[in-house]
XYZ file of C-alpha atoms in Angstrom:
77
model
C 5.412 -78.585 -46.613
C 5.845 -76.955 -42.910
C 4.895 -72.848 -42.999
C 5.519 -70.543 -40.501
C 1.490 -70.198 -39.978
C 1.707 -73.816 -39.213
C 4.683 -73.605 -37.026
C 2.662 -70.831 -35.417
C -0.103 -72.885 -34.792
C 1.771 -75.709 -32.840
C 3.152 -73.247 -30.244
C -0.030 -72.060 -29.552
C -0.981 -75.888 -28.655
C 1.751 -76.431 -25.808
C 3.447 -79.877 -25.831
C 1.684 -81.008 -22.748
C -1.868 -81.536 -21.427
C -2.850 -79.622 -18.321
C -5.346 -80.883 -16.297
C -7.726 -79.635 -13.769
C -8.360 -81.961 -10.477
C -9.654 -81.545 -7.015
C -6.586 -82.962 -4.555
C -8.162 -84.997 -1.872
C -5.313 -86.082 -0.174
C -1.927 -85.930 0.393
C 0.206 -88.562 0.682
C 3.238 -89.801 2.699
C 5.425 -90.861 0.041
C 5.103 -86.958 -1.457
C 2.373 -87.647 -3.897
C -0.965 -86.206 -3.676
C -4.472 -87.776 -4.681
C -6.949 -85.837 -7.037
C -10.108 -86.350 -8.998
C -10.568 -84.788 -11.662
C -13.792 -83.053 -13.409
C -15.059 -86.212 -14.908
C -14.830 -88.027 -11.981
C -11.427 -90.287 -12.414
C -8.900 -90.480 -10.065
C -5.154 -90.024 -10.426
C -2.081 -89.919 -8.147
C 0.329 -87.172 -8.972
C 3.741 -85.969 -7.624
C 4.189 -83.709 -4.901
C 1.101 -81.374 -2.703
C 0.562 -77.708 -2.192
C 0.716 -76.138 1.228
C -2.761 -75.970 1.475
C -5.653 -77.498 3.061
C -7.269 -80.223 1.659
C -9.597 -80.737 -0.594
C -8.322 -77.808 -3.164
C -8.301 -77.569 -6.745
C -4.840 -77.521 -8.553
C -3.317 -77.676 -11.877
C -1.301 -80.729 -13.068
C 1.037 -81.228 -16.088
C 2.934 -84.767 -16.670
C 1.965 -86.076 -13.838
C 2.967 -83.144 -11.372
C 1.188 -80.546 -9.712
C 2.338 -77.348 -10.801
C 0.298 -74.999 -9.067
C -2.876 -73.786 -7.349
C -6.122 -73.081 -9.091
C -8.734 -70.896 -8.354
C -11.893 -72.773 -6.834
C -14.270 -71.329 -9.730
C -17.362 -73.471 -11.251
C -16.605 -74.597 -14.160
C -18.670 -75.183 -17.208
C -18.170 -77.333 -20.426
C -19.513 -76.644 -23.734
C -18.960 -77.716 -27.184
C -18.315 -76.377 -30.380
């Protein structure tokens, strides 16, 4: 049985991962390369005018926008 708590719930969650990479270079065909946190590399559509290497936010497999340059720290729960 769906409640609106539950409904509630799922819009906080988004419908789409966003991940965090470093872009390392960009590409002639309009895609950019990026590594991400845990060290794998990805190819993503289109670049940022900015100078490489920069740290950007991507979301099904296209760079949406600038991120800051901040260290970042994992923990767990």
């Amino acid at each position: 049985m769906r409640t609106e708590l539950w409904d509630n719930f799922n819009g906080l969650l988004g419908g789409q991962v966003r991940l965090l990479g470093t872009v390392t270079a960009h590409n002639a065909d309009g895609t950019s390369s990026l590594t991400t946190y845990d060290g794998a590399q990805m190819r993503v559509v289109g670049h940022l005018d900015a100078a490489v290497p920069y740290n950007a936010w991507v979301r099904d497999g296209r760079m949406i926008e600038a991120a800051p340059n901040l260290p970042l720290m994992e923990s767990e729960v």
